[in-house]
Short mmCIF file of C-alpha atoms in Angstrom, two decimals:
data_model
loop_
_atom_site.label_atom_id
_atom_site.label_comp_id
_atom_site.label_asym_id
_atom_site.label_seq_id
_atom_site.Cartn_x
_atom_site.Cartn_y
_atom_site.Cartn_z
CA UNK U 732 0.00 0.00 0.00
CA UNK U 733 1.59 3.33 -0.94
CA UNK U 734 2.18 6.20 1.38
CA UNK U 735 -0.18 9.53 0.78
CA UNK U 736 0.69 13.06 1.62
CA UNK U 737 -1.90 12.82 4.75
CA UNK U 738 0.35 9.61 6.21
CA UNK U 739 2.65 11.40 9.14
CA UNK U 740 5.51 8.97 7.78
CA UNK U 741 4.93 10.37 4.21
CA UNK U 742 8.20 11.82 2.33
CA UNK U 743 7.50 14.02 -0.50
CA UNK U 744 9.85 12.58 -3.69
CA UNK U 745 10.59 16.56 -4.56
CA UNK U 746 12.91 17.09 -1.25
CA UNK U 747 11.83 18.05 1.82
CA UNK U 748 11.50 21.44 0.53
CA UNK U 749 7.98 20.39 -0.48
CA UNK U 750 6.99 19.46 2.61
CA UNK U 751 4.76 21.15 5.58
CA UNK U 752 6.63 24.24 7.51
CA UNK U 753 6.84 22.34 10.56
CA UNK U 754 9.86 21.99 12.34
CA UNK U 755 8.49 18.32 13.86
CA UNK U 756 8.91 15.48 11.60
CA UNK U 757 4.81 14.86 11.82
CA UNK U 758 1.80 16.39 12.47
CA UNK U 759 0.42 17.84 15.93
CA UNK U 760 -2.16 15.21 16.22
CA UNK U 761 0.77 12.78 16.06
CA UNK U 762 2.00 14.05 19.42
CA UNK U 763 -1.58 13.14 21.29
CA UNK U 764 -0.58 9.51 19.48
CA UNK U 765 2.67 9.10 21.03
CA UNK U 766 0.91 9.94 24.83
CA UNK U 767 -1.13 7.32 24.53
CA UNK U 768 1.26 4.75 23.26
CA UNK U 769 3.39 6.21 26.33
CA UNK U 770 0.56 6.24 28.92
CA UNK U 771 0.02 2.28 27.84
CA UNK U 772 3.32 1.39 28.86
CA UNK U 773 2.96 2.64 32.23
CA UNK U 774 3.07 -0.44 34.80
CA UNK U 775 1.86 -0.93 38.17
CA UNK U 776 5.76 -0.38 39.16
CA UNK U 777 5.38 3.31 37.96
CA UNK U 778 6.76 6.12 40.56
CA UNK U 779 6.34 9.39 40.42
CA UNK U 780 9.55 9.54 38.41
CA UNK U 781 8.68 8.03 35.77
CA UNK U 782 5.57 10.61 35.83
CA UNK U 783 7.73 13.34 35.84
CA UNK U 784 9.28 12.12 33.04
CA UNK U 785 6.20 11.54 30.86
CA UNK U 786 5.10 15.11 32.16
CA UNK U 787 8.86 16.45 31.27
CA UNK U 788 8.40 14.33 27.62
CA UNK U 789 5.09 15.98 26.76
CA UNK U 790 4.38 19.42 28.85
CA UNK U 791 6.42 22.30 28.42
CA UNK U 792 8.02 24.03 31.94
CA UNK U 793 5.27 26.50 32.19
CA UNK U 794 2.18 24.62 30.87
CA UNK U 795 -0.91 24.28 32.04
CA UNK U 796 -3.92 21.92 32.11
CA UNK U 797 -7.68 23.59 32.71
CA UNK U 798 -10.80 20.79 33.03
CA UNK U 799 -14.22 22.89 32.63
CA UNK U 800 -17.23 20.60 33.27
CA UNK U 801 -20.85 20.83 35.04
CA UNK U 802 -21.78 19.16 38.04
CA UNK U 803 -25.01 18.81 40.20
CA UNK U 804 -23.95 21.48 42.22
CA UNK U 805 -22.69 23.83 39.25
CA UNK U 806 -20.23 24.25 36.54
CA UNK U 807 -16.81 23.71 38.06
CA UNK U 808 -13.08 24.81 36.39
CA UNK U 809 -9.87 23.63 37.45
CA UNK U 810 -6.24 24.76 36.37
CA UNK U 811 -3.22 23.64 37.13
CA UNK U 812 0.14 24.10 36.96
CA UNK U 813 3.31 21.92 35.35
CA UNK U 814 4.20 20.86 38.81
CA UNK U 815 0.52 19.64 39.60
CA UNK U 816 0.01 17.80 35.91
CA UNK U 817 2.15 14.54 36.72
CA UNK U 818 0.02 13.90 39.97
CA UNK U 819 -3.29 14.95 37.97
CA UNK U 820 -2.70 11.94 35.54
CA UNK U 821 -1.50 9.35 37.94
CA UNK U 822 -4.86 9.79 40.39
CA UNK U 823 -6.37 8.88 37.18
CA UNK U 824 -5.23 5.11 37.24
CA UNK U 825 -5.45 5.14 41.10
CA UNK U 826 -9.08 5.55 40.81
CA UNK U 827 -9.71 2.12 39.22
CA UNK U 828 -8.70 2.51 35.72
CA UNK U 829 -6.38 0.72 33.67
CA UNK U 830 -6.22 1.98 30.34
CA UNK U 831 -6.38 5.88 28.87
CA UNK U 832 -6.26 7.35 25.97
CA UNK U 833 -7.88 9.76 23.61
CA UNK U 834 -9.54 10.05 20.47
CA UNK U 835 -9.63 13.34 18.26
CA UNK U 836 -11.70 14.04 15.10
CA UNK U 837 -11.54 16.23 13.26
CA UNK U 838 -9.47 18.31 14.47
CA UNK U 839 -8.65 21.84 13.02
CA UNK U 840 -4.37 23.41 13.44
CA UNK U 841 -3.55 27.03 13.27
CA UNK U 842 0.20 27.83 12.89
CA UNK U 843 1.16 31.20 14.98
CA UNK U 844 5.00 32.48 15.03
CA UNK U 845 6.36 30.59 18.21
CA UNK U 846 3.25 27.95 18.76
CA UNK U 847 0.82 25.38 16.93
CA UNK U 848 -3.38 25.32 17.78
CA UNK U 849 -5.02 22.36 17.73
CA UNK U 850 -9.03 22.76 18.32
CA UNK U 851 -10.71 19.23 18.32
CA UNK U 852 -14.51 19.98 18.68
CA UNK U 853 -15.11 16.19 19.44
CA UNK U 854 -12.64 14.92 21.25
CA UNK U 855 -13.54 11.69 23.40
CA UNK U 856 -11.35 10.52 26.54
CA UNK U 857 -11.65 6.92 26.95
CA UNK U 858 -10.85 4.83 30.05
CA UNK U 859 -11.17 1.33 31.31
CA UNK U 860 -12.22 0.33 34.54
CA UNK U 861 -11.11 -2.81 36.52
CA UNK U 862 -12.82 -2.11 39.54
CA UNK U 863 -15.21 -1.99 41.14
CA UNK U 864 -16.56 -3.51 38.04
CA UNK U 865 -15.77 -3.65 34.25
CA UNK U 866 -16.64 -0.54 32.79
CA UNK U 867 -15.52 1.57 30.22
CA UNK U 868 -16.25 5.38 29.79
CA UNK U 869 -16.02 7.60 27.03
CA UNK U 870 -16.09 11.33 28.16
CA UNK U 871 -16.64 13.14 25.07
CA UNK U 872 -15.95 17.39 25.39
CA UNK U 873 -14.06 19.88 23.49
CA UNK U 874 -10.30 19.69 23.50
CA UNK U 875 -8.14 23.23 23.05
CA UNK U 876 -4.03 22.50 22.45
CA UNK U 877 -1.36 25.06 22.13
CA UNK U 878 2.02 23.40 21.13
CA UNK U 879 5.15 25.27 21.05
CA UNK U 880 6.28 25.73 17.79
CA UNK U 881 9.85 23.70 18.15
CA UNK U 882 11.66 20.76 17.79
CA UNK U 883 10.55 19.47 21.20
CA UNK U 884 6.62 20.57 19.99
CA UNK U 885 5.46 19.99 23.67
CA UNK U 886 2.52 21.17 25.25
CA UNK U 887 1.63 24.64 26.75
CA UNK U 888 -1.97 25.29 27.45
CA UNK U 889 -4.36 22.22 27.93
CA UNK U 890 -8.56 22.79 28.04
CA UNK U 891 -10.32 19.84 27.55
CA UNK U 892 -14.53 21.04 28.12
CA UNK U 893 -16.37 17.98 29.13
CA UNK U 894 -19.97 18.09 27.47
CA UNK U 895 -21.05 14.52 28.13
CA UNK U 896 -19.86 11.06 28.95
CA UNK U 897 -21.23 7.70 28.83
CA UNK U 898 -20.84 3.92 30.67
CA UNK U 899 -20.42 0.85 29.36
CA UNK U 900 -20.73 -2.23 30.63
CA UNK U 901 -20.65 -5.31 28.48
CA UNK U 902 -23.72 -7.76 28.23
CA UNK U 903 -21.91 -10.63 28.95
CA UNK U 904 -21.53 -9.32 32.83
CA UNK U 905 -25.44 -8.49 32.39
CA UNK U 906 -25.81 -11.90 31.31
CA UNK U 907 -23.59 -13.72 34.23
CA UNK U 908 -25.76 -11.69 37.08
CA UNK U 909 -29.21 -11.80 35.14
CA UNK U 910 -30.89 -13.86 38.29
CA UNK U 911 -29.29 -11.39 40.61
CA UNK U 912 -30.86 -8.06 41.39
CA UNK U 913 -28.58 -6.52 43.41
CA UNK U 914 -25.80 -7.30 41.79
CA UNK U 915 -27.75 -5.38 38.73
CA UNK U 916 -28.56 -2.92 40.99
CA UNK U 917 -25.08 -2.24 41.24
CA UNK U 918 -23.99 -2.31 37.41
CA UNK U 919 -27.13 0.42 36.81
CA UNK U 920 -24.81 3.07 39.24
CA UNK U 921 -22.54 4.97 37.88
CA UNK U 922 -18.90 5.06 38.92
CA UNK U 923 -18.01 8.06 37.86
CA UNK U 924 -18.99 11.79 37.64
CA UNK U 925 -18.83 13.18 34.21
CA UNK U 926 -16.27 10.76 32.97
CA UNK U 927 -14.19 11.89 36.47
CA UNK U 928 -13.60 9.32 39.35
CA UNK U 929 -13.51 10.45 42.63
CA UNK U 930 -9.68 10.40 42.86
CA UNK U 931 -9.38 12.97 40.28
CA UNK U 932 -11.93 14.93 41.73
CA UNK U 933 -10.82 15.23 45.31
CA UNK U 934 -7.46 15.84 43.45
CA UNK U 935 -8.35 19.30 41.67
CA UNK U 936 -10.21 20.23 44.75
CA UNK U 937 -7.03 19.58 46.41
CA UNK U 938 -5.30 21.61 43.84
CA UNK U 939 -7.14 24.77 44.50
CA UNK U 940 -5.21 24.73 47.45
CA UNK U 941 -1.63 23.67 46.35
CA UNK U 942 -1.73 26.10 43.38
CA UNK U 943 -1.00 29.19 45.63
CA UNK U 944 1.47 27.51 47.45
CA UNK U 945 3.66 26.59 44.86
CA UNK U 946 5.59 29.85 45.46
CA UNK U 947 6.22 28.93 48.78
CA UNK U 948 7.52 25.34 47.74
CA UNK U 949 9.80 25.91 45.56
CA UNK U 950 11.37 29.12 47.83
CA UNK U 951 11.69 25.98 50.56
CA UNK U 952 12.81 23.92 47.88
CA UNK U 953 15.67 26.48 46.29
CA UNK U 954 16.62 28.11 49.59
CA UNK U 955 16.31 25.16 52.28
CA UNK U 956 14.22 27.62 54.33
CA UNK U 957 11.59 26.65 57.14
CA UNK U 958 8.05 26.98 55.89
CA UNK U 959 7.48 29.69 58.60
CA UNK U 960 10.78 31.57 56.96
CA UNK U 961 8.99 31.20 53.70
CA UNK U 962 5.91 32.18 54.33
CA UNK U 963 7.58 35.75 56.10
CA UNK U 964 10.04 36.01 53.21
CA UNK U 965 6.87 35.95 51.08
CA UNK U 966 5.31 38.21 52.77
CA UNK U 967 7.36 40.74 53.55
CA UNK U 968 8.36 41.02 49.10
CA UNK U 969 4.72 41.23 48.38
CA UNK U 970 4.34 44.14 50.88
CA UNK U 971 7.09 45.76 49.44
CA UNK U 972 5.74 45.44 46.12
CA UNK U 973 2.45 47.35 47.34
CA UNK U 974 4.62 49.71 49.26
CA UNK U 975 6.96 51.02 46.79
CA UNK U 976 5.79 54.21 44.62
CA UNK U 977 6.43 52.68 40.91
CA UNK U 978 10.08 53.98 39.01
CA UNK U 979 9.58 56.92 37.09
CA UNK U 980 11.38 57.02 33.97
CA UNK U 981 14.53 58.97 34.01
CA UNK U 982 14.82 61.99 31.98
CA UNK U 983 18.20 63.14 29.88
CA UNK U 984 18.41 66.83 30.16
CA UNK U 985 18.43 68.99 26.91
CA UNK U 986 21.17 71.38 25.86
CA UNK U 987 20.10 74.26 23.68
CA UNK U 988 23.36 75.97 21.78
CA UNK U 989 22.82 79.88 22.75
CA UNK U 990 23.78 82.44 19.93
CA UNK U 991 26.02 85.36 20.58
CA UNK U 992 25.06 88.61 20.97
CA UNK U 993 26.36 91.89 22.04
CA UNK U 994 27.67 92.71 25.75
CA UNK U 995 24.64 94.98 26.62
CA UNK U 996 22.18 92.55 25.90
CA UNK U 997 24.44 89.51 27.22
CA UNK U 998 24.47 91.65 30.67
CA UNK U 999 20.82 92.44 30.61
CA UNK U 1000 20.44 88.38 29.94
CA UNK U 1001 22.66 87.31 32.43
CA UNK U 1002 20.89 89.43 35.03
CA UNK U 1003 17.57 88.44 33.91
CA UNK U 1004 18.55 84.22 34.09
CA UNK U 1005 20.10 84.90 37.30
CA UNK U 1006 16.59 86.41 38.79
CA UNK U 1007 15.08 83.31 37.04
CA UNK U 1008 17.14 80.65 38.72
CA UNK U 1009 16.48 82.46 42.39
CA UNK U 1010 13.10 82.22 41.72
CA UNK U 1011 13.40 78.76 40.39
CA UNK U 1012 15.68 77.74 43.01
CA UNK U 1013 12.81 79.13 45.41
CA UNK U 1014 10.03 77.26 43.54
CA UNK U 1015 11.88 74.05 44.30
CA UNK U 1016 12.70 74.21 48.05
CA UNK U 1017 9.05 73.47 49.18
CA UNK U 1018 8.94 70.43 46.79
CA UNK U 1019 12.51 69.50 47.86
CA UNK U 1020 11.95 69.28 51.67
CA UNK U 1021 8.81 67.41 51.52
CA UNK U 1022 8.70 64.56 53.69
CA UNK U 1023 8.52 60.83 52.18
CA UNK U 1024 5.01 60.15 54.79
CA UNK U 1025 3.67 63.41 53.16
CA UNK U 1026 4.35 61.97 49.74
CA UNK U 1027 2.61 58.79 50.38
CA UNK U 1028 0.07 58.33 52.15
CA UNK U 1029 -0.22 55.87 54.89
CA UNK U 1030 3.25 55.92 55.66
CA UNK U 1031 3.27 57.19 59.01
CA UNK U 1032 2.52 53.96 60.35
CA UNK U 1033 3.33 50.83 58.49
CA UNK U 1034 1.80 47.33 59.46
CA UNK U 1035 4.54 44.99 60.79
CA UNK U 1036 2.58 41.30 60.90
CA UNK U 1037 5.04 38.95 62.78
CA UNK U 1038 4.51 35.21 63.33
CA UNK U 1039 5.21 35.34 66.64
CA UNK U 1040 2.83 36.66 69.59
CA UNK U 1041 3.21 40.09 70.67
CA UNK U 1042 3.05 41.35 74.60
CA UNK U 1043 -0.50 41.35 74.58
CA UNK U 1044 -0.64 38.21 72.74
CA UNK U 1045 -1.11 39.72 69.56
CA UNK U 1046 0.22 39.36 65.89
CA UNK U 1047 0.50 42.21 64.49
CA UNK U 1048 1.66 45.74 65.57
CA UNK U 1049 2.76 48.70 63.66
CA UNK U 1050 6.18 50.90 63.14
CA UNK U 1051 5.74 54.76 63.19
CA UNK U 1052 8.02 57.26 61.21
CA UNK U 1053 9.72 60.18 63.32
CA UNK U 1054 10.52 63.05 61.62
CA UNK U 1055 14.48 62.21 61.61
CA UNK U 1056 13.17 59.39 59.23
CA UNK U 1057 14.33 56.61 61.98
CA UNK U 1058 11.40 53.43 62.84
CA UNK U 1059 9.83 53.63 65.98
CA UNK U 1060 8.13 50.40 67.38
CA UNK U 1061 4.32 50.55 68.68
CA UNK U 1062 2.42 47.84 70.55
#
C-alpha cells in the first residue's frame, strides 16, 4: 500500500522542501498519538519519576492543564500548573482505571509564530475500569491545544470542556448476574462523575489549594528555608511590592546651543537668568523638603505582621516614622 501526503511517515519525492513548515517530523495530532502509546506502557511499578518524566516528555516548563465541566452542584473549572500535571494523571489510574487514551476528530491546526493550535470539537477521553466492576467510559468534550512551535513541539496550554460522557458495561456481565438483582442494581450506578472518578476529583479540589502555594515550595525547595521563613520572606516582598511608589522614567536633560550677541544685551540676559534661577531655586525648596510620609500616604505607620505573639498576645503591631526618618516600634 503506498504512502499519501496525509500519512505522518509520508516523504515528499521533490525534497523536503515540499513538505509542511513544521519543524516536527509529523503532524500535531501525532504528538496526542505518542501519549497514549506512552501512557500504555505505564506499569503498576510506575513512581512518580517516571511521571515526571512523561510530564517532562510531553508538557512544556510553564504549561498548564484547565478541566471545565458541570456538576449537580454547578459548573466547576480547574487549572493547574506543570508541577501539579504529573500527579493529575497518575490519580487517574489510582481511581480504578487501567487503560487511557484519547480520540480526536476532526481536528482543526492554526500555525502562529512561536506555537501550533489544535481545536478538536469532538474529542472523546476513553478509560477502562477494573474495579469496582468492568466498565468503560467515554467522556466526550471539546479539547483546546497550544504546542510550542519547536523541535521538542510539547505542550503549553491544555482545556479539555467535558460536554457529556457515557458507561459501558458489556452484556456478557449483564448476562452472568441476570438472576441477581442486586448485583444489577449495582452495574445500573454509575462510577463516575462526568467521565471523572472520585480520585481525580478530590485531586483538583485539592489543587485549589496547592496552586497558591507553589511559590512557597519551591522558595523551601531552592533556599532550604523553614516553611514559617517562607511564608515571612513571602510576605514581607509582596508588601514591598504594594509599598513602593512605581520607578519613574529617568529623563536626559536637553542642551540648547545659545547664539552670541552683544555685551549689553548679554548683561541684561545674564541678570535676567540669574533672577530666574532664584526664583526657580525658590520654587523648588518646598517640593525638595517634603517629607517621604507626606508623599505617600499611609506611611506614618506601616503594618509589621510577625509570626510570633506580641506582649499582649497579639500578631501584628505597627512601626511609626519620626521626623528624623528613623522606625519607631508601637504595641
Amino acid at each position: 500500500m503506498s504512502s499519501t501526503p496525509h500519512d505522518p511517515f509520508y516523504s515528499s519525492p521533490f525534497g523536503p522542501f515540499y513538505r509542511r513548515h513544521t519543524p516536527y517530523m509529523v503532524q500535531p495530532e501525532y504528538r496526542i498519538y505518542e501519549m497514549n502509546k506512552r501512557l500504555q506502557s505505564r506499569t503498576e511499578d510506575s513512581d512518580n519519576l517516571w511521571w515526571d518524566a512523561f510530564a517532562t516528555e510531553f508538557f512544556e516548563d510553564d504549561a498548564t492543564l484547565t478541566l471545565s465541566f458541570c456538576l449537580e452542584d454547578g459548573p466547576k473549572r480547574y487549572t493547574i500548573g506543570r508541577t501539579l500535571i504529573p500527579r493529575y494523571f497518575s490519580t487517574v489510574f489510582e481511581g480504578g482505571v487501567t487503560d487511557l487514551y484519547y480520540i480526536l476528530k476532526h481536528s482543526k491546526e492554526s500555525y502562529h509564530n512561536s506555537s501550533i493550535t489544535v481545536d478538536c470539537d469532538q474529542c472523546a477521553m476513553v478509560t477502562q475500569h477494573g474495579k469496582p466492576m468492568f466498565t468503560k467510559v467515554c467522556t466526550e468534550g471539546r479539547l483546546i491545544l497550544e504546542f510550542t512551535f519547536d523541535d521538542l513541539m510539547r505542550i503549553k496550554t491544555w482545556h479539555f470542556t467535558i460536554r457529556q460522557y457515557r458507561e459501558l458495561v458489556p452484556r456478557s456481565i449483564l448476562a452472568m448476574h441476570a438472576q441477581d438483582p442486586q448485583v444489577l442494581d449495582q452495574l445500573s450506578k454509575n462510577i463516575t462523575r462526568m467521565g471523572l472518578t472520585n480520585f481525580t476529583l478530590n485531586y483538583l479540589r485539592l489543587c485549589v489549594i496547592l496552586e497558591p502555594m507553589q511559590e512557597l515550595m519551591s522558595r523551601h525547595k531552592t533556599y532550604n528555608l523553614s516553611p514559617r521563613d517562607c511564608l515571612k520572606t513571602c510576605l514581607f516582598q509582596k508588601w514591598q511590592r504594594m509599598v513602593a511608589p512605581p520607578a519613574e522614567p529617568t529623563r536626559q536633560p536637553t542642551t540648547k546651543r545659545r547664539k552670541r550677541k552683544n555685551s549689553t544685551s548679554s548683561t541684561s540676559n545674564s541678570s535676567a537668568g540669574n533672577n530666574a534661577n532664584s526664583a526657580g531655586s525658590k520654587k523648588k525648596t518646598p517640593a525638595a523638603n517634603l517629607s517621604l510620609s507626606s508623599q505617600v500616604p499611609g506611611l506614618g505607620a506601616i503594618p509589621n505582621c510577625s509570626l510570633n505573639p506580641g506582649r499582649d498576645g497579639d500578631l501584628c503591631h505597627s512601626t511609626a516614622v519620626t521626623p528624623s526618618g528613623q522606625f519607631k516600634e508601637k504595641h
